[in-house]
Short mmCIF file of C-alpha atoms in Angstrom, two decimals:
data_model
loop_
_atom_site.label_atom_id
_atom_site.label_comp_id
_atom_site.label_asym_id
_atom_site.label_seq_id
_atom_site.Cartn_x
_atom_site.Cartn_y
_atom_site.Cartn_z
CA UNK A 122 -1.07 -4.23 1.99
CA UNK A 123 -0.57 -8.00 1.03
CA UNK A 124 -0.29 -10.76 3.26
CA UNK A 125 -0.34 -14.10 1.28
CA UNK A 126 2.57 -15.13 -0.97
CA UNK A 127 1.37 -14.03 -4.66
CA UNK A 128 -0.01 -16.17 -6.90
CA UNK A 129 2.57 -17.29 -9.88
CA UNK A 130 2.51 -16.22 -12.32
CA UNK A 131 -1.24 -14.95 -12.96
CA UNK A 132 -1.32 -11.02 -12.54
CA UNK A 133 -4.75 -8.79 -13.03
CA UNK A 134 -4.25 -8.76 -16.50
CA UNK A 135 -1.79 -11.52 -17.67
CA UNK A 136 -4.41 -13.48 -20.16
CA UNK A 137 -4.33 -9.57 -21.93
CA UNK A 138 -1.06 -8.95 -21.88
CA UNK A 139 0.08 -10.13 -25.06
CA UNK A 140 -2.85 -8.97 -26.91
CA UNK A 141 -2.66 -5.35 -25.94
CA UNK A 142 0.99 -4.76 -26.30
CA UNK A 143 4.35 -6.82 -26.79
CA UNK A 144 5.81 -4.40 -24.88
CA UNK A 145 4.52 -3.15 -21.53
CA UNK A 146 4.03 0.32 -20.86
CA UNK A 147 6.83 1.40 -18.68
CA UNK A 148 9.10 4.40 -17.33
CA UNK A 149 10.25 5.29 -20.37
CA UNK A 150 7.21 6.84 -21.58
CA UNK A 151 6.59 10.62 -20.31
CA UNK A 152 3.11 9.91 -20.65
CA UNK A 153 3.06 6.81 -18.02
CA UNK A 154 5.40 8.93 -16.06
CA UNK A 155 2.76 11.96 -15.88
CA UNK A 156 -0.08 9.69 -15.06
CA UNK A 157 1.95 7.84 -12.08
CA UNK A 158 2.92 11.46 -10.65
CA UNK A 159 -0.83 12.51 -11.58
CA UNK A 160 -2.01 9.60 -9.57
CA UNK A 161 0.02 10.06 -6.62
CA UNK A 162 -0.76 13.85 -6.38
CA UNK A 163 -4.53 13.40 -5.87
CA UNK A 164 -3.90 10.13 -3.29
CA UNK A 165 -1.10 12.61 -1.55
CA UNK A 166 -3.85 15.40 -1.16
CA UNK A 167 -6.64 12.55 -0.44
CA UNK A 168 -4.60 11.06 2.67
CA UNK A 169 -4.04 14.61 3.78
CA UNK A 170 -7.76 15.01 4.17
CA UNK A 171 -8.53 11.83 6.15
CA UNK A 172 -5.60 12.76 8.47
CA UNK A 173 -6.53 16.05 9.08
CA UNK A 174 -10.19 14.44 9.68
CA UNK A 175 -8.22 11.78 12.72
CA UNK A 176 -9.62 13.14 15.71
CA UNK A 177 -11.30 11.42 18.86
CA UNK A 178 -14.95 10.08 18.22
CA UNK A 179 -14.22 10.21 14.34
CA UNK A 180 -16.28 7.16 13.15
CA UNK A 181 -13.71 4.77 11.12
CA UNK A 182 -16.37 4.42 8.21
CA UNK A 183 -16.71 8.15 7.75
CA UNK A 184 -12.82 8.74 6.99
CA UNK A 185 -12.82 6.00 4.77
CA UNK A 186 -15.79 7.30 2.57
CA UNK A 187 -14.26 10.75 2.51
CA UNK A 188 -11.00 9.05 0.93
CA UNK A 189 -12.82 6.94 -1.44
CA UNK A 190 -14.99 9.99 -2.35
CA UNK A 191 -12.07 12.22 -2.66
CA UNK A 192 -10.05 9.99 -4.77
CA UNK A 193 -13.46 9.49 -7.03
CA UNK A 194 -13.81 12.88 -7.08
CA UNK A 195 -10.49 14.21 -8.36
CA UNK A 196 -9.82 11.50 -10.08
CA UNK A 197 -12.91 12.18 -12.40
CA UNK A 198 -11.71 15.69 -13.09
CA UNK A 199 -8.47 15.04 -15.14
CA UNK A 200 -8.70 13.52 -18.80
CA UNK A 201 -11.97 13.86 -18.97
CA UNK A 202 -11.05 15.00 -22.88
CA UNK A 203 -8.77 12.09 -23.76
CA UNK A 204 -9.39 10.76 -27.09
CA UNK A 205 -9.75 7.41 -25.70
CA UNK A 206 -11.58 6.59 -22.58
CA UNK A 207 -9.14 6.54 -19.52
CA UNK A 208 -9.99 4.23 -17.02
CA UNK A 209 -9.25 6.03 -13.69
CA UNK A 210 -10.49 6.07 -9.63
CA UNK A 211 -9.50 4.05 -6.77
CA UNK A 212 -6.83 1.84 -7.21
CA UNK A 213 -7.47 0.25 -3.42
CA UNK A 214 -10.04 1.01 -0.78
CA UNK A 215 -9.46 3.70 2.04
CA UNK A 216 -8.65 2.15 5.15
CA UNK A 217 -8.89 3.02 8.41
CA UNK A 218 -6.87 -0.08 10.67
CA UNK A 219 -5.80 0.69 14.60
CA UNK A 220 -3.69 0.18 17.50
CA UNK A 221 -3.30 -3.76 17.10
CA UNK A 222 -5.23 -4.12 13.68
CA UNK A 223 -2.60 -4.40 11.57
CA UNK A 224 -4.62 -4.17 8.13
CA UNK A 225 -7.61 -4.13 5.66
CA UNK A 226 -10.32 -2.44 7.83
CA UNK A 227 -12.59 -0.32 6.08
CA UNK A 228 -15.85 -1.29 7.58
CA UNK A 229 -19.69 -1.38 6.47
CA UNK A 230 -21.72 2.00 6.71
CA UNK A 231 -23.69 0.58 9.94
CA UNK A 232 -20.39 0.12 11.89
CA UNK A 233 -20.44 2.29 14.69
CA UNK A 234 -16.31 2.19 15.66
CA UNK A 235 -14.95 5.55 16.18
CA UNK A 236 -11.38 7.13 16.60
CA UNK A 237 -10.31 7.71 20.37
CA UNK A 238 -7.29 9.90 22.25
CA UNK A 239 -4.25 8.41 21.73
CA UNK A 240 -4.74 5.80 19.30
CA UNK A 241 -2.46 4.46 16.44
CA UNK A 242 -4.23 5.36 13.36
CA UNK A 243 -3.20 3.81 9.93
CA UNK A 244 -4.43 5.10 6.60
CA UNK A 245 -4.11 2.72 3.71
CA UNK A 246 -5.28 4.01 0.09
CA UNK A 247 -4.85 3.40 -3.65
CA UNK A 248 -5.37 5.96 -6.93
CA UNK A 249 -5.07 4.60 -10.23
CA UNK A 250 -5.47 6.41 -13.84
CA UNK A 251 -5.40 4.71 -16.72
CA UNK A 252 -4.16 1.46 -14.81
CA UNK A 253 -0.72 3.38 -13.64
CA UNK A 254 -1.11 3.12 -10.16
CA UNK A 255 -0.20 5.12 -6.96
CA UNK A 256 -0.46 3.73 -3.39
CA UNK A 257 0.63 4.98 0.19
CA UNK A 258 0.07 4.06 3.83
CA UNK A 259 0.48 6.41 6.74
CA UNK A 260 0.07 6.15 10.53
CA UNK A 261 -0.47 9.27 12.77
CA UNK A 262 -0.89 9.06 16.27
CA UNK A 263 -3.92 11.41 18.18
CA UNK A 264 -1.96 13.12 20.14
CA UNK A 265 -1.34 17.19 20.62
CA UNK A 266 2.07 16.65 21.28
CA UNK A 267 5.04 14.45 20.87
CA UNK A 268 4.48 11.00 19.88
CA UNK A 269 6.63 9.43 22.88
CA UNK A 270 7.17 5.82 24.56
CA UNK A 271 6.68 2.63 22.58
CA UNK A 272 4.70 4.55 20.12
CA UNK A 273 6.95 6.35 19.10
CA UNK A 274 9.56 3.09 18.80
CA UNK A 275 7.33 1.41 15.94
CA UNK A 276 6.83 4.46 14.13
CA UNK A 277 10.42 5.38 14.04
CA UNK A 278 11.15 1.36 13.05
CA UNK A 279 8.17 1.68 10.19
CA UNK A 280 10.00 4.95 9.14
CA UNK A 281 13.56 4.87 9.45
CA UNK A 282 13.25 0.78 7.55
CA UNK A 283 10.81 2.90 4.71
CA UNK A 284 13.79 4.67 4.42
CA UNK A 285 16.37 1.76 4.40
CA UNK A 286 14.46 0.16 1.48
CA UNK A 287 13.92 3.49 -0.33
CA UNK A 288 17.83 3.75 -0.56
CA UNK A 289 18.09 -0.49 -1.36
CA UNK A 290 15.49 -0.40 -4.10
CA UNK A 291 17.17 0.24 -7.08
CA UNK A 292 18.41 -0.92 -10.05
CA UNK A 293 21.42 -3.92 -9.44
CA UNK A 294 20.15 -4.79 -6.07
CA UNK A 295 18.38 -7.49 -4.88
CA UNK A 296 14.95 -8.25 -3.50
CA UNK A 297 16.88 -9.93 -0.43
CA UNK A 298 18.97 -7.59 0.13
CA UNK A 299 16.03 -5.44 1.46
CA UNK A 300 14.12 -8.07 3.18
CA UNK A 301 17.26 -8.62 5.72
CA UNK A 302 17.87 -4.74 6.35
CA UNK A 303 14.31 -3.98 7.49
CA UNK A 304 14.43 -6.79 9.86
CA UNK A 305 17.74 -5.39 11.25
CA UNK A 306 15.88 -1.86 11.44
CA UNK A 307 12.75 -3.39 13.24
CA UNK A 308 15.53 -4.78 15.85
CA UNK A 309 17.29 -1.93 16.45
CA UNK A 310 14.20 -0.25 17.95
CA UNK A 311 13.33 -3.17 19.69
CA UNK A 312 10.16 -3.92 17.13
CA UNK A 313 9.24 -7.05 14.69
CA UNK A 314 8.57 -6.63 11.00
CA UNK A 315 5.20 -7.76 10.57
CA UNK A 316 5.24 -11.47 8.50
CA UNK A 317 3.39 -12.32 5.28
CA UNK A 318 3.70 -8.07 3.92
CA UNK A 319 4.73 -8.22 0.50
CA UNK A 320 6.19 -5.23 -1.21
CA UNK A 321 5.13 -5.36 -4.69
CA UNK A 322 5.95 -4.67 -8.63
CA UNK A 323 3.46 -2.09 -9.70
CA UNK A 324 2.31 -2.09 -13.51
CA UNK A 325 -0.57 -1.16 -15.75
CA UNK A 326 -3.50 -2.48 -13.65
CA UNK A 327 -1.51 -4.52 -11.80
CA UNK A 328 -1.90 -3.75 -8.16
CA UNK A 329 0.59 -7.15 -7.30
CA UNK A 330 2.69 -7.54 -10.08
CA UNK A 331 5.19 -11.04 -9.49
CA UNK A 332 8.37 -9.47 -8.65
CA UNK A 333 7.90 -8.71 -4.76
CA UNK A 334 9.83 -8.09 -1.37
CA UNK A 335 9.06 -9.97 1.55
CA UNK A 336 8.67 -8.72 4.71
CA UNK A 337 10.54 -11.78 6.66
CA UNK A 338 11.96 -14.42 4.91
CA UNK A 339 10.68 -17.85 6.79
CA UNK A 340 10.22 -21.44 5.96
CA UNK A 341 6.71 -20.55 5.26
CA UNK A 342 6.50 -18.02 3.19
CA UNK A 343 9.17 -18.16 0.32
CA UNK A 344 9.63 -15.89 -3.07
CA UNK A 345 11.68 -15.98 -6.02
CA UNK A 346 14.67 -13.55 -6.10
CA UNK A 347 15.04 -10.89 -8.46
CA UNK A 348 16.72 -7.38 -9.24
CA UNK A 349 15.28 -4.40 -9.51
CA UNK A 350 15.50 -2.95 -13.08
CA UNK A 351 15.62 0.77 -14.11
CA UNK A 352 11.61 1.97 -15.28
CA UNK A 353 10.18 -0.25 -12.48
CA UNK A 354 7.66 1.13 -10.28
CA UNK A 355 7.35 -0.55 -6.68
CA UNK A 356 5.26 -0.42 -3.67
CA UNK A 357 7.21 -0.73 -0.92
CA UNK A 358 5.21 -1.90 2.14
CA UNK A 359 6.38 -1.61 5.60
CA UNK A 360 4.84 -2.69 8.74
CA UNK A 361 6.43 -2.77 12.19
CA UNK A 362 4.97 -4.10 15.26
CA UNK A 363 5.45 -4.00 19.25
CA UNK A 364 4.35 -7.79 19.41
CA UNK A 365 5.45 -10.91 17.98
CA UNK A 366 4.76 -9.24 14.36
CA UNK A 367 2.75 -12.73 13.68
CA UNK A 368 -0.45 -11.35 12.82
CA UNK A 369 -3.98 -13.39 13.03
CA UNK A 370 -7.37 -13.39 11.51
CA UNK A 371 -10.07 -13.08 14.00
CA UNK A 372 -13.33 -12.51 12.33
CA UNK A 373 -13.94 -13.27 8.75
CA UNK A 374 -16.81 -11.21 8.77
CA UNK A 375 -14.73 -8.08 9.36
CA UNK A 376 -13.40 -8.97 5.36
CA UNK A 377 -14.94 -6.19 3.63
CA UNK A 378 -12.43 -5.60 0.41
CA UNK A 379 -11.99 -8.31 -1.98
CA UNK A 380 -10.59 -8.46 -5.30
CA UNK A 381 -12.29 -10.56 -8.29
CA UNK A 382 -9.84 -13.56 -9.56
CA UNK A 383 -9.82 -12.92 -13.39
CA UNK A 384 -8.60 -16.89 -13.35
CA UNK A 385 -11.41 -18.38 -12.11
CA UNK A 386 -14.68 -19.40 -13.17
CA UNK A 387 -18.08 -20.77 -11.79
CA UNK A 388 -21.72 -21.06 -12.12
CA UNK A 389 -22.97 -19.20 -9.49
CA UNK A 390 -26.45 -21.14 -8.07
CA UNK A 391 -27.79 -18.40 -5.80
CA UNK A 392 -29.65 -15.58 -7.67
CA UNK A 393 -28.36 -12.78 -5.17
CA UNK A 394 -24.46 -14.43 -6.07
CA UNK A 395 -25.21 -13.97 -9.66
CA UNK A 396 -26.24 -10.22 -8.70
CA UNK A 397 -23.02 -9.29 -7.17
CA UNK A 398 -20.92 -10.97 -9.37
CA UNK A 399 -22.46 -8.95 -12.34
CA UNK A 400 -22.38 -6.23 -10.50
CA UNK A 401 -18.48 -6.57 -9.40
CA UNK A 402 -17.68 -7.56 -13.08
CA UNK A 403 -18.63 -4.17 -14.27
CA UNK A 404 -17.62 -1.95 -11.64
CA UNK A 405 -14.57 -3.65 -10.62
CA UNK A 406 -13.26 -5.85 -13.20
CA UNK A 407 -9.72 -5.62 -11.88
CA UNK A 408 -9.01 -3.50 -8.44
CA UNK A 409 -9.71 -3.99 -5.54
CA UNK A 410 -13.02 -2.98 -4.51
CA UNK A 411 -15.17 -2.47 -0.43
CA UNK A 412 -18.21 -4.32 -0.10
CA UNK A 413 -19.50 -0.69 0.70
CA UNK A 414 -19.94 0.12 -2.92
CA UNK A 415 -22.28 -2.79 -3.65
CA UNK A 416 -25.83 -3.26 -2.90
CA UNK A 417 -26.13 -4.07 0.12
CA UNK A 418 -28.57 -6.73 1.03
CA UNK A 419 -27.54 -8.80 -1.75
CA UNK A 420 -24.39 -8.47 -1.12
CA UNK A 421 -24.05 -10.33 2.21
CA UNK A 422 -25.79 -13.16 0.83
CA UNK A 423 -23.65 -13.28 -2.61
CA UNK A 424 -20.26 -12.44 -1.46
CA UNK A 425 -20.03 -16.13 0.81
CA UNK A 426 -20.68 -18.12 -2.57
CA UNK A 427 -18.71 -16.34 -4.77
CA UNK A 428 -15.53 -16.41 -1.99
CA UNK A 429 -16.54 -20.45 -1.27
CA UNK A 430 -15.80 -21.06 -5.20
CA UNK A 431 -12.71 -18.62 -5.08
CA UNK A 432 -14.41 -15.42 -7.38
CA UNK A 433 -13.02 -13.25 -4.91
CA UNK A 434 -9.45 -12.89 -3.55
CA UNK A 435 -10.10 -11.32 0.33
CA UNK A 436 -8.04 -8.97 2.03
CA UNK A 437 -8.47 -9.56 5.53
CA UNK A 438 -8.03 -7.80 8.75
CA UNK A 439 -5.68 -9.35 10.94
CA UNK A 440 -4.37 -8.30 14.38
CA UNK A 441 -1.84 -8.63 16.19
CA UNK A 442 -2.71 -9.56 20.26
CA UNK A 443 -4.47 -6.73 22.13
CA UNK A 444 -1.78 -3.95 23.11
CA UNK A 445 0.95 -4.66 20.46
CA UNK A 446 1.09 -1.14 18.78
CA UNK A 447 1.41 -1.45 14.55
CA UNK A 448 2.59 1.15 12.40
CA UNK A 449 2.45 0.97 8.41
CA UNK A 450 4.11 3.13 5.91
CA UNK A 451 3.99 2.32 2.34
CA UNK A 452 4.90 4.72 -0.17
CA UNK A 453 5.51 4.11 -4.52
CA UNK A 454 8.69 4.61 -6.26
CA UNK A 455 9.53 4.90 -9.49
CA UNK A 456 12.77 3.44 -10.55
CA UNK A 457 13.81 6.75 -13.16
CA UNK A 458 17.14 6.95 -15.16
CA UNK A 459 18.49 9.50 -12.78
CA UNK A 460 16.94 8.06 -9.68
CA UNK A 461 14.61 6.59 -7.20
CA UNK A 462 11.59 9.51 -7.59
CA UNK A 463 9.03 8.25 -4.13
CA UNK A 464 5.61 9.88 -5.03
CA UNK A 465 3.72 9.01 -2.03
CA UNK A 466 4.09 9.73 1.39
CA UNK A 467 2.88 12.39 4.41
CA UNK A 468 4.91 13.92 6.93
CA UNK A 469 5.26 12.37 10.44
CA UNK A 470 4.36 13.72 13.43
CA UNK A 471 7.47 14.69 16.13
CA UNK A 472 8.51 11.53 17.40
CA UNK A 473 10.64 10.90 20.61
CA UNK A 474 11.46 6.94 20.66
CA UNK A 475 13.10 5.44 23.49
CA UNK A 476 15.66 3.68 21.17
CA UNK A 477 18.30 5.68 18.94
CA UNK A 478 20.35 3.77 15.72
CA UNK A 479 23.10 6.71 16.17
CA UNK A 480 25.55 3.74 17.11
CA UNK A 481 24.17 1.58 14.54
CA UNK A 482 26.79 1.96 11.64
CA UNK A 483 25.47 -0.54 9.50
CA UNK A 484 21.98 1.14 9.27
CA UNK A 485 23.57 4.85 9.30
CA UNK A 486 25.35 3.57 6.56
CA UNK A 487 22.09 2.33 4.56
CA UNK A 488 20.51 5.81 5.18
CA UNK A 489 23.73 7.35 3.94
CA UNK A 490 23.22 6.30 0.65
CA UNK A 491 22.14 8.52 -1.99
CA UNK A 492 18.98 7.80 -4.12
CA UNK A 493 19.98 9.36 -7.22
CA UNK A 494 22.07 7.67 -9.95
CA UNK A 495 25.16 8.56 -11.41
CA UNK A 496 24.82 10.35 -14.75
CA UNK A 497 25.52 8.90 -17.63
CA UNK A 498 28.67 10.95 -18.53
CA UNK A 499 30.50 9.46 -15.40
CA UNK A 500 29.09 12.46 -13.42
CA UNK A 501 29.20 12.54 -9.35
CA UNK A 502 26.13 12.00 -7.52
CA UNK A 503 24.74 15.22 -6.09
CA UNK A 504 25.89 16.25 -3.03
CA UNK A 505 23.94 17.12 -0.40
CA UNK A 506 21.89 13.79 -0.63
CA UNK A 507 23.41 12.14 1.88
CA UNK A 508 23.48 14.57 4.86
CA UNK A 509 19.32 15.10 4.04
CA UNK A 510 18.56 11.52 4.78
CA UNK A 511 21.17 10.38 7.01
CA UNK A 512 19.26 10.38 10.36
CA UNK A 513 15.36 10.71 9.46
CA UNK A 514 14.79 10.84 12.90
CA UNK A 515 16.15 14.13 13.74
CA UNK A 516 12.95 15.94 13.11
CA UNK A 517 9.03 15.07 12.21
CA UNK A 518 8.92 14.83 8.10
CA UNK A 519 13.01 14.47 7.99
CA UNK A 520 13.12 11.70 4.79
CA UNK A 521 9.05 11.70 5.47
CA UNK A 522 8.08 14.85 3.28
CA UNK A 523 5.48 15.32 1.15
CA UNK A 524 6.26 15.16 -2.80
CA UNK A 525 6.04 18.59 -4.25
#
């Protein structure tokens, strides 16, 4: 998840872009295709895992290492024989954020925090090979039955708006356009879409390409429209919130992922600084990366320079107020000829809200429309579309299912 307007126009790899290519790799390659769905199948089958592992007295570090590992894992078992070397692994650290914690926590190995009855649990992860990159969120609820009450409200506003935007992400439509439904989805159930989320362009090792959504449009936070264009690939980023959906940072020192800023350079002073900074350079020239994965001791110490002279781009964890309930779903689509294709995602629990949109025409409407495109040839859409997503709240993994 991203929560500070994007830098224009400087992406992960922008000073390479016209060297390597004059034209991006996109959609219309099978082979970039393959790797996106390749990606998203081992992060689909990685956030299946950590799920299944969401049980009281769980300890929050331990489900994000088996993610991580997972992802490292699998993702080391496929073109191993490639002519070229592919470049593949985690595209964004496992996290592990609850209840009010809205984002970003994936804690140091001596945290102690552990998973209790009834809490909100949301699973943020990222898979990358070759730079084509897959991302999803998820929240599941520790419960045995049901998810009921106010609970069940945000998840239902965090799923029926992933829905909303699914349908309004396609080619001719407009970054806006999306940005005002969610917020009308949020309402309906009573919730707030969280501020500062940005739904972003996906490309080859870009993890926040310039082309984004916002979450709520507001005097603060502003982004230059766009359209959607066929062969995109987004990651659409919902968050939904019980509270005031106007997140804070509380602790800096709870910042474990950072990014390095491939724009900016420094002499480091500090010996340890120097350290890290070699050591992210190599490992993690251009993802984002958890201060888990580097050497420790030196780390604490060489992290604060190299974020004081702005090495580092932080992703921190922010909260909303003690007893606000937040719920995240993110999931990546690919914007094919024939259709939107969504590659990520896990099915929901059975949720009960309190609040229903079956009067809500406008949003039954949204959630009406198909996501395929009409062929070519002036063929109809395909029927049967409509009726499947309609009203995703009718049963657990309705317009929630896992890709096959």
């Amino acid at each position: 998840m991203t929560t500070s307007p994007p830098v224009p126009p400087v992406g992960e790899m922008s000073s390479d872009d016209e060297v390597r290519e004059e034209k991006e790799l996109d959609l219309s390659s099978n082979d970039v295709v393959t790797k996106y769905k390749a990606a998203a199948e081992i992060l689909n089958n990685a956030l299946k895992l950590v799920v299944s592992e969401c049980k009281p007295k769980a300890k929050i570090v331990d489900l994000c290492e088996k993610g991580d590992t997972f992802i490292r894992e699998q993702t080391g078992n496929v073109y191993k024989n490639a002519k070229r070397k592919i470049e593949r692994g985690i595209a964004f650290p496992t996290c592990v954020s609850v209840n009010n914690t809205v984002c970003h926590f994936s804690p140091l190995a001596t945290d102690e925090a552990v998973l209790e009855e009834n809490d909100m649990v949301k699973i943020d992860m990222g898979c990358h090979i070759d730079g084509f990159i897959a991302v999803v969120a998820h929240t599941h609820v520790i419960t045995n039955g049901p998810v009921t009450g106010r609970a069940a409200d945000v998840l239902a506003a965090a799923n029926t708006a992933a829905e909303v935007a699914m349908r309004l992400v396609r080619p001719g439509k407009k970054n806006k356009d999306v940005t005002e439904a969610i917020q009308k989805v949020a309402a309906a159930y009573d919730c707030k879409i969280v501020e500062g989320v940005l739904s972003h362009q996906l490309k080859q090792f870009v993890i926040d390409g310039n082309k984004v959504v916002l979450s709520v449009s507001n005097a603060d936070t502003k982004v230059d429209d766009a359209e959607f264009e066929e062969n995109e690939v987004y990651a659409i980023d919902i968050v939904t919130s019980t509270g005031e959906g106007k997140p804070k940072l509380l602790d800096e020192k709870q910042t474990t992922i950072y990014k390095r800023a491939v724009d900016k350079n420094y002499h480091l002073k500090m010996k340890a600084s120097r350290f890290i900074f070699s050591e992210i350079s190599q490992k993690f020239p251009i993802m984002p990366f958890t201060a888990r994965a580097l050497e420790e001791k030196r780390a604490r110490l060489g992290l604060v320079e190299c974020m004081n002279h702005e090495l580092l781009q932080p992703y921190p964890v922010l909260h909303e107020k003690p007893g606000d309930l937040v719920a995240h779903i993110k999931f990546t689509v690919l914007l094919m000829p024939n259709g939107s294709d969504k590659v990520t995602s896990h099915p929901l629990q059975e949720l009960q809200p309190t609040k229903s949109i079956e009067d809500n025409a406008e949003i039954k409407a949204w959630l009406a429309l198909g996501t395929k495109s009409k062929k070519k040839g002036g063929g109809k859409k395909k029927k049967g579309k409509k009726g499947d997503a309609a009203e995703p709240m009718e049963e657990a993994t309705n317009g929630a299912t896992s890709q096959e």
